[in-house]
CSV table of C-alpha atoms and ligand atoms in Angstrom, one decimal:
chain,number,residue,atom,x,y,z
S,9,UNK,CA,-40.1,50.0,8.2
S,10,UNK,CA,-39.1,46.9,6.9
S,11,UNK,CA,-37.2,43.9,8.6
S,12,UNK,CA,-34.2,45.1,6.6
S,13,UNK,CA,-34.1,48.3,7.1
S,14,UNK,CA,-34.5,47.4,10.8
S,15,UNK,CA,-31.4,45.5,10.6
S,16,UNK,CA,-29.2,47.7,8.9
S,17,UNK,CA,-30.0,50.3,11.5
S,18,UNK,CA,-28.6,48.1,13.9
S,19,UNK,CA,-25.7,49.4,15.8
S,20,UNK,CA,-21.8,48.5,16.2
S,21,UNK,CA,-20.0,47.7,18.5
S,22,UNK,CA,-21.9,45.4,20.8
S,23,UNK,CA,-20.7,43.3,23.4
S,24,UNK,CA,-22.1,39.6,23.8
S,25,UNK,CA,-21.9,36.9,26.1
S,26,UNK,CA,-25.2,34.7,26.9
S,27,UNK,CA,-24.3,32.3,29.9
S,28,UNK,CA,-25.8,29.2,30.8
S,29,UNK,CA,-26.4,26.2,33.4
S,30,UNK,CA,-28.9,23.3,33.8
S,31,UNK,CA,-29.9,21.6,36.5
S,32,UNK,CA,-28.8,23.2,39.3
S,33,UNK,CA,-31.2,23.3,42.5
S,34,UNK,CA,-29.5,25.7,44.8
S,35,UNK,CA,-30.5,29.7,43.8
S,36,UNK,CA,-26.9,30.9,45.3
S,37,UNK,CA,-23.8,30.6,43.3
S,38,UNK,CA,-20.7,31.9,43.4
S,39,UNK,CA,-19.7,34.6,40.9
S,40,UNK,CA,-16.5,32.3,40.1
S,41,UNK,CA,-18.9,29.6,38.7
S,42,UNK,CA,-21.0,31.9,36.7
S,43,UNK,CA,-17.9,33.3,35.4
S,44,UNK,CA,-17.3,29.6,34.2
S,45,UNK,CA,-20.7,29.7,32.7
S,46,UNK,CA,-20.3,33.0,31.1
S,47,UNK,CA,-17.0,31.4,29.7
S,48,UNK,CA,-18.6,27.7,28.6
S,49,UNK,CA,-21.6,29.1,27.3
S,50,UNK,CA,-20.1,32.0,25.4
S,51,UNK,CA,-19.2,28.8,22.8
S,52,UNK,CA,-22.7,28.6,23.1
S,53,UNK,CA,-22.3,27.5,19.7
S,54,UNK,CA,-21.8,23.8,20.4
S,55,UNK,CA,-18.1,23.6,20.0
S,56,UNK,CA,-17.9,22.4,23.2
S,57,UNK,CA,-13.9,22.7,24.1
S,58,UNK,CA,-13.0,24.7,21.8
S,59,UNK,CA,-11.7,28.4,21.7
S,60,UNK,CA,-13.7,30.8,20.1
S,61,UNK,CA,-11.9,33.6,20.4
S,62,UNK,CA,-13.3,35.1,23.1
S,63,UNK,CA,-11.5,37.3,24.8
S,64,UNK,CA,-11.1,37.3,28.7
S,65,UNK,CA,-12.2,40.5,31.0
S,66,UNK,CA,-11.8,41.2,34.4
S,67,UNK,CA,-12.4,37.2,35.0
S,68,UNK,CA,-15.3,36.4,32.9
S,69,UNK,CA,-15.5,36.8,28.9
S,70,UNK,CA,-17.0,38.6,26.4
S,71,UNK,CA,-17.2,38.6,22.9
S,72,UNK,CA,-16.8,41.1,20.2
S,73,UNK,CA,-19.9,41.9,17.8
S,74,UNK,CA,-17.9,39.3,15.5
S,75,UNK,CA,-19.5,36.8,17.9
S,76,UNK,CA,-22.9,37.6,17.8
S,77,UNK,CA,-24.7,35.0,16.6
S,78,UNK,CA,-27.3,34.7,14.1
S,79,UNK,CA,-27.2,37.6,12.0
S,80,UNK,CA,-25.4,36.8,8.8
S,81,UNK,CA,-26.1,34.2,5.9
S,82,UNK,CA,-22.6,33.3,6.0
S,83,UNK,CA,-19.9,33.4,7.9
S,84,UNK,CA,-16.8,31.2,8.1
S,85,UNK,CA,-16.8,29.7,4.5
S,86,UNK,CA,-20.2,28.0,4.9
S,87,UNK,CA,-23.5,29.8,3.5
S,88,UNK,CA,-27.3,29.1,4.3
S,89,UNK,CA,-28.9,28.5,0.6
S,90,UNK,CA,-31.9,30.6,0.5
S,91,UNK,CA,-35.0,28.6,2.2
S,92,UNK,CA,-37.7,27.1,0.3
S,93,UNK,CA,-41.1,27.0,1.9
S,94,UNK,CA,-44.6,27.4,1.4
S,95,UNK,CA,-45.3,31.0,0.3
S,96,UNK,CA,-48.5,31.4,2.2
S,97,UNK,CA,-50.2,30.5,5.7
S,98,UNK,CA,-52.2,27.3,5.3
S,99,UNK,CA,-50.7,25.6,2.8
S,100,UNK,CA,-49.0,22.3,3.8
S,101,UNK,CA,-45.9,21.4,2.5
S,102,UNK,CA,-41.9,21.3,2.7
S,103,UNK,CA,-39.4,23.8,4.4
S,104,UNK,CA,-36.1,23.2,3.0
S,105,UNK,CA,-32.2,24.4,2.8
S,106,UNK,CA,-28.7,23.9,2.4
S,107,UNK,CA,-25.8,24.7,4.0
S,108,UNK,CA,-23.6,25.0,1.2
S,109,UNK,CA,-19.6,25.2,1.9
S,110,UNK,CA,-16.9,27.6,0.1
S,111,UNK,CA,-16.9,26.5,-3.3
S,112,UNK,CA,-21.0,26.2,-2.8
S,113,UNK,CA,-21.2,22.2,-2.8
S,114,UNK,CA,-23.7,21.2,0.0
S,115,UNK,CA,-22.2,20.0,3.2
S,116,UNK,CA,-23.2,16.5,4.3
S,117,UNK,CA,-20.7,16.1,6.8
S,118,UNK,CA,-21.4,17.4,10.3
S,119,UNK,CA,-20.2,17.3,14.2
S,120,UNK,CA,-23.5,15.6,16.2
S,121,UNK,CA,-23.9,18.8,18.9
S,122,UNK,CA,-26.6,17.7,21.3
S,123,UNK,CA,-27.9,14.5,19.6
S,124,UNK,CA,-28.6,16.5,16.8
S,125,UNK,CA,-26.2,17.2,13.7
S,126,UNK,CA,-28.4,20.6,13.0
S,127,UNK,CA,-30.7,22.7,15.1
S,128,UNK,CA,-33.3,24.7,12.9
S,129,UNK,CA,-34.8,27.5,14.6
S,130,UNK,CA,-37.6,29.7,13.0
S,131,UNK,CA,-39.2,32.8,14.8
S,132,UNK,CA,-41.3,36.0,13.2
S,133,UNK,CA,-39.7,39.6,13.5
S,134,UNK,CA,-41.5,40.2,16.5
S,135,UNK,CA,-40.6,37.3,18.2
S,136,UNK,CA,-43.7,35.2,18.3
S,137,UNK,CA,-44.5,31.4,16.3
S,138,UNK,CA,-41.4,30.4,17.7
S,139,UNK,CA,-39.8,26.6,16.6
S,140,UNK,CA,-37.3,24.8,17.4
S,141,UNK,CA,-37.1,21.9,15.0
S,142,UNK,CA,-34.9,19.1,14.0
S,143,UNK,CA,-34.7,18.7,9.8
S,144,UNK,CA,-33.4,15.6,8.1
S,145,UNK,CA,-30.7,15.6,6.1
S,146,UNK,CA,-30.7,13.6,2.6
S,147,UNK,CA,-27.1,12.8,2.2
S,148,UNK,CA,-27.5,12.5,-1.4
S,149,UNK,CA,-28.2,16.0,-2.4
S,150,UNK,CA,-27.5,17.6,0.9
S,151,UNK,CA,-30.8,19.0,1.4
S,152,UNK,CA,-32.2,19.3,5.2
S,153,UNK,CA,-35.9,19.4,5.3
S,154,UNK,CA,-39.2,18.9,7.2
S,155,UNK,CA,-42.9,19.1,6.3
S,156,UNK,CA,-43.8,22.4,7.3
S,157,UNK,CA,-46.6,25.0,7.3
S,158,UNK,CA,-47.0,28.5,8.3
S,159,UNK,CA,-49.9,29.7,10.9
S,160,UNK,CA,-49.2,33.1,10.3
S,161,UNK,CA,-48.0,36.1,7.8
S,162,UNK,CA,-45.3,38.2,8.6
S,163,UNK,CA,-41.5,38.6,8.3
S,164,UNK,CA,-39.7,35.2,9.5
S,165,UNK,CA,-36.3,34.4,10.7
S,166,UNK,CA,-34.8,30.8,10.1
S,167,UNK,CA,-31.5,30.2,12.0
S,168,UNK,CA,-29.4,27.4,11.3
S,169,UNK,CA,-27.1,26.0,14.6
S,170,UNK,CA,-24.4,23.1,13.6
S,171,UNK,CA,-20.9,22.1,13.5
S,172,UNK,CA,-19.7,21.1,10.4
S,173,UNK,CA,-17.7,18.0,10.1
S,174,UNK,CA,-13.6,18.7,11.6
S,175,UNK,CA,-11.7,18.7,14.4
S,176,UNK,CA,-11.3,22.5,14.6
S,177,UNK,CA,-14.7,23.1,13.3
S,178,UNK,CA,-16.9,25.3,15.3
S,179,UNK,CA,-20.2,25.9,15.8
S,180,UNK,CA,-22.4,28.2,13.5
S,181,UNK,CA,-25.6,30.0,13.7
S,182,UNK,CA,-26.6,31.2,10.3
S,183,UNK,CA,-29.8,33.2,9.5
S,184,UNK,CA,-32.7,33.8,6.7
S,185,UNK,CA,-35.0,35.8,6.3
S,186,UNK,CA,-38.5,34.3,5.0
S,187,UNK,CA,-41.6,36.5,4.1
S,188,UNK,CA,-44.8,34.6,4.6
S,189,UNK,CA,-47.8,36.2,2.7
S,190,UNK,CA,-51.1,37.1,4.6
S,191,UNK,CA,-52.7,39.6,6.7
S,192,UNK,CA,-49.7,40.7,9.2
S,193,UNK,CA,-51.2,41.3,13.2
S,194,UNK,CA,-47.7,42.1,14.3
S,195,UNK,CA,-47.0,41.4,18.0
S,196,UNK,CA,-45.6,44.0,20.6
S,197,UNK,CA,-43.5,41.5,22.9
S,198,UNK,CA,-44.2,42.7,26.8
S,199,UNK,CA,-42.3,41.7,29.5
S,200,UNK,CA,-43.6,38.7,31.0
S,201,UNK,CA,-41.7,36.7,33.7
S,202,UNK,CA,-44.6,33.6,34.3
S,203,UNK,CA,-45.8,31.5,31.1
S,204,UNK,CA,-48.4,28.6,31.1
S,205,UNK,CA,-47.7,25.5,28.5
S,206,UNK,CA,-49.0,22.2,28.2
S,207,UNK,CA,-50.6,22.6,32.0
S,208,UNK,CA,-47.3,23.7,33.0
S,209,UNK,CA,-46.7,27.1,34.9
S,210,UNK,CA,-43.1,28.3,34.5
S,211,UNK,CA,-41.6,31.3,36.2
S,212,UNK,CA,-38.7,33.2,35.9
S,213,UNK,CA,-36.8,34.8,38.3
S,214,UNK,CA,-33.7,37.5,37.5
S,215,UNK,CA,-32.9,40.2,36.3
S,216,UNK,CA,-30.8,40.9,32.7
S,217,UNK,CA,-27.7,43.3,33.3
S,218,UNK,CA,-26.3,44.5,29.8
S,219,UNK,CA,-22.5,43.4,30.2
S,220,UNK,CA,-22.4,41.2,33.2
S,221,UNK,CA,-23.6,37.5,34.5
S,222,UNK,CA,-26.6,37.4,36.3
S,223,UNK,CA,-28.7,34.7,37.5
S,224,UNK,CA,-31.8,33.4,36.0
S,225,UNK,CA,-33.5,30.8,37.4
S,226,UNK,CA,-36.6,28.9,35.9
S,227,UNK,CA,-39.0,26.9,38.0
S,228,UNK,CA,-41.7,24.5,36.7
S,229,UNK,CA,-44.7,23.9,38.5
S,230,UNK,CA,-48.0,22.2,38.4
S,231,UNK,CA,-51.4,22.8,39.5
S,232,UNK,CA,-49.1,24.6,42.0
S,233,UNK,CA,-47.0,21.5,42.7
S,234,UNK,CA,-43.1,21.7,42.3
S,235,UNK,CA,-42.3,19.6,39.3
S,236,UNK,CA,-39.2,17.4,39.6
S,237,UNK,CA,-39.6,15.0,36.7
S,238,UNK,CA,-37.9,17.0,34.1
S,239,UNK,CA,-35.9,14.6,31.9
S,240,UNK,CA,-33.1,15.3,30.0
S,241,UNK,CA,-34.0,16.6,26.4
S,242,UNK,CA,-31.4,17.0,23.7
S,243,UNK,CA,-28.3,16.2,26.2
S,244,UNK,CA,-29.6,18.8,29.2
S,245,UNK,CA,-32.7,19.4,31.3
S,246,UNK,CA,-33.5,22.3,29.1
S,247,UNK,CA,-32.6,24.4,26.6
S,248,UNK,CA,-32.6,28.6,26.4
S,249,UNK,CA,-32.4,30.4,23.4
S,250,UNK,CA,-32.8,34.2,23.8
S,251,UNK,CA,-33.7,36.6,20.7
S,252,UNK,CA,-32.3,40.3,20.6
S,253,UNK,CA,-35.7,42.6,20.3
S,254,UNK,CA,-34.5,44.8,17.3
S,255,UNK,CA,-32.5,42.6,15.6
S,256,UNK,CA,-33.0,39.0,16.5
S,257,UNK,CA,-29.5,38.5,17.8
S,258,UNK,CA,-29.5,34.9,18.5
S,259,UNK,CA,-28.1,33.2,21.4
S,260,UNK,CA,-28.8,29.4,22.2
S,261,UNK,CA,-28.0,28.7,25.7
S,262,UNK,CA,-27.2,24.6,26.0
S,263,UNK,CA,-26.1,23.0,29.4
S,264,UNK,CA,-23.0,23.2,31.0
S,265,UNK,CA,-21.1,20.5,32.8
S,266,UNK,CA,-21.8,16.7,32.8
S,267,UNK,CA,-24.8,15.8,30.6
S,268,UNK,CA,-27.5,14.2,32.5
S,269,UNK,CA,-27.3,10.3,32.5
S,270,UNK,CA,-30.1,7.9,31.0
S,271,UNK,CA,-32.7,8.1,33.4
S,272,UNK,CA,-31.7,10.7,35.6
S,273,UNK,CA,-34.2,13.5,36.4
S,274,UNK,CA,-34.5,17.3,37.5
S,275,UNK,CA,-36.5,19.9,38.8
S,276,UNK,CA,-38.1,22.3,39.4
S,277,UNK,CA,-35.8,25.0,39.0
S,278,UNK,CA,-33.3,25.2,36.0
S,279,UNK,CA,-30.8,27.6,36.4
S,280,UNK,CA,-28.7,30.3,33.8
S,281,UNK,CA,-25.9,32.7,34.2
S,282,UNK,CA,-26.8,35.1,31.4
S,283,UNK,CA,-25.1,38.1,30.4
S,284,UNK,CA,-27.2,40.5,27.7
S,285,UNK,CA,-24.7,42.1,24.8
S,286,UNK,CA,-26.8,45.3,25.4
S,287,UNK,CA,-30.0,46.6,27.3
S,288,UNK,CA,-32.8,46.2,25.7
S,289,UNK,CA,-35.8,43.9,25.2
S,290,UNK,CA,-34.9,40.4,24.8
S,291,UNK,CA,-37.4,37.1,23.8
S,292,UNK,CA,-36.3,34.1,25.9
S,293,UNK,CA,-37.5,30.6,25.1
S,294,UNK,CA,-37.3,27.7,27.2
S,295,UNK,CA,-37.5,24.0,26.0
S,296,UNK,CA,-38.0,21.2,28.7
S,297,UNK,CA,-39.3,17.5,28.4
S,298,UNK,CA,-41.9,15.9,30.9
S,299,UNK,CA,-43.2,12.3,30.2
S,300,UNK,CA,-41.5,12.4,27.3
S,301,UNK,CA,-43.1,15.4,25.6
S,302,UNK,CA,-42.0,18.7,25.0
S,303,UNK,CA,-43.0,21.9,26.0
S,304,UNK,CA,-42.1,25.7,25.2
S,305,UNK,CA,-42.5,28.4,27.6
S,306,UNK,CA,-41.7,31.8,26.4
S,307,UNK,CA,-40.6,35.1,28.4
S,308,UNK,CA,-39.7,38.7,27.7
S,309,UNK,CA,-37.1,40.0,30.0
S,310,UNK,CA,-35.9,44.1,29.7
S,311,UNK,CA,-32.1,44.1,29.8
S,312,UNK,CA,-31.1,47.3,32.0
S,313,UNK,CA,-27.7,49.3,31.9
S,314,UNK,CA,-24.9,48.3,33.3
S,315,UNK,CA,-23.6,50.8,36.1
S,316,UNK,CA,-21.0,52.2,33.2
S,317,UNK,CA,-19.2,49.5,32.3
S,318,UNK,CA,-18.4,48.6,29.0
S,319,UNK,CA,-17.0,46.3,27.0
S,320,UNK,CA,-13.9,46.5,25.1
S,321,UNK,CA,-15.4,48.1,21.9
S,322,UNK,CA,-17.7,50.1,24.4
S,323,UNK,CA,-21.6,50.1,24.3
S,324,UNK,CA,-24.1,51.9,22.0
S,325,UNK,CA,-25.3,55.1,23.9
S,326,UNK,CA,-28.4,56.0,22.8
S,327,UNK,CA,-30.8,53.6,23.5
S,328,UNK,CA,-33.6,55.1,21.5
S,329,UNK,CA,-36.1,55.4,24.2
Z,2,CU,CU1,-32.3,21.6,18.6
């Protein structure tokens, strides 16, 4: 079956709210702040004070499947162009797009969200040869772009996170779909709670509870040595994004609260309040900057049922297994 298909057998219905926090050394907190969280992050789409149109239950907030994130081309007025990029794997050159407003003129004007004005992310179906990349933008033909080449064949997902220029603009997430020729070796994502990057071992602890905030905590160690020089990156000490198994469902987690200030640093542990729209298997990634460089570490995390709950448009039932 095709990515496609795949979507379009997606259900209805879903309930979303993907909470985060950065920074935050102590592993109990109180249900009221991740509540707050839930509530912050559920605009985890950078329009930081602004209402999205979440809805409030029982004291923390979920969204309807209007607010999932990162499944549509458009939404809002504003389109993704299709994306140009090499066809094949190996070939150097150019990934490119537009985002292209009502009347299909390219937008050059945007809302800076996180010391960037756009956030491209790019991920295969199955959730591996994950980016997270910052295009430039030429403001004379409102094309973003970066040089770019493909390690592997397969089905690819780009996903474009900005605010476009406006007061009472909000963030967007919009999403492609790429096909990369080659031999496809798909990937079955297992859960996995401990990654090693860049020397790095990070671990994380939680659990994922379709429809309501949990913790997860992240901690960063070294040759078994906590690490506590994480430095801010992008405005926070790290940054989540979690993909939907299934459907890719995307949900970029950004820091709550006070950024960090020049200088300051953080560690080991980096905490989340996350709530999962449904159960399922989800693909978490998790950005953090030591001596100034970068570093990914991915997870797969199995979202169980909640104990009946369900959100106002309820849940899906069948869960396929
Ligand atoms: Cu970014």
């Amino acid at each position: 079956m095709n990515a496609g298909a795949r979507l379009a057998l997606y259900g209805l219905g879903l309930v979303v709210a993907f909470g985060g926090a950065f920074g935050l050394a102590d592993a109990v907190i109180p249900t009221s702040v991740v509540s707050d969280w839930t509530k912050g992050t559920e605009m985890n789409n950078h329009d930081d004070g602004h209402d999205s149109g979440a809805t409030s239950v029982n004291g923390s907030t979920s969204a309807t499947a209007d607010n999932l994130k990162g499944l549509a081309l458009g939404l809002n007025g504003y389109v993704l162009s299709p994306v140009e990029a090499p066809a094949g794997i190996g070939e150097p050159g150019e990934l490119s797009f537009q985002i292209q407003d009502a009347s299909g003129t390219p937008v050059t004007e945007y809302t800076t969200a996180h010391d960037k004005d756009l956030h491209l992310i790019v991920a295969r179906s199955d959730g591996s040869q994950f980016r997270h990349v910052h295009p430039v933008l030429d403001v004379s033909t409102g094309t973003w772009s970066l040089p770019w080449e493909w390690a592997a064949a397969g089905s690819y997902r780009v996903f474009a996170d900005f605010t476009p220029a406006g007061a009472d603009a909000s963030g967007l997430t919009l999403t492609r779909t790429v096909q990369v020729a080659g031999e496809f070796a798909p990937v079955a994502p297992q859960p996995t709670q401990v990654d090693q990057v860049g020397g790095f071992t990070v671990s994380l602890d939680g659990d994922l509870v379709a429809g309501s905030a949990s913790e997860l905590m992240l901690t960063i160690t070294r040759d078994g040595e906590p690490v506590t020089a994480l430095e801010p990156y992008l405005g926070a000490f790290g940054h989540l994004v979690a993909l939907r198994d299934g459907d890719l469902a995307y949900l970029h987690v950004h820091a709550e609260g006070e950024e960090p200030r020049a200088g300051e640093i953080s560690g080991p542990e980096i905490a989340f309040a996350a709530e999962a729209p449904t159960a399922g298997r989800y693909m978490l990634y998790l950005d953090f900057q030591v001596n100034g460089q970068v570093h990914t570490a991915e997870f797969v995390l199995d979202a169980t049922h909640g104990d009946g709950a369900t959100g106002p448009d309820g849940e899906s039932h069948e869960d396929g297994h």
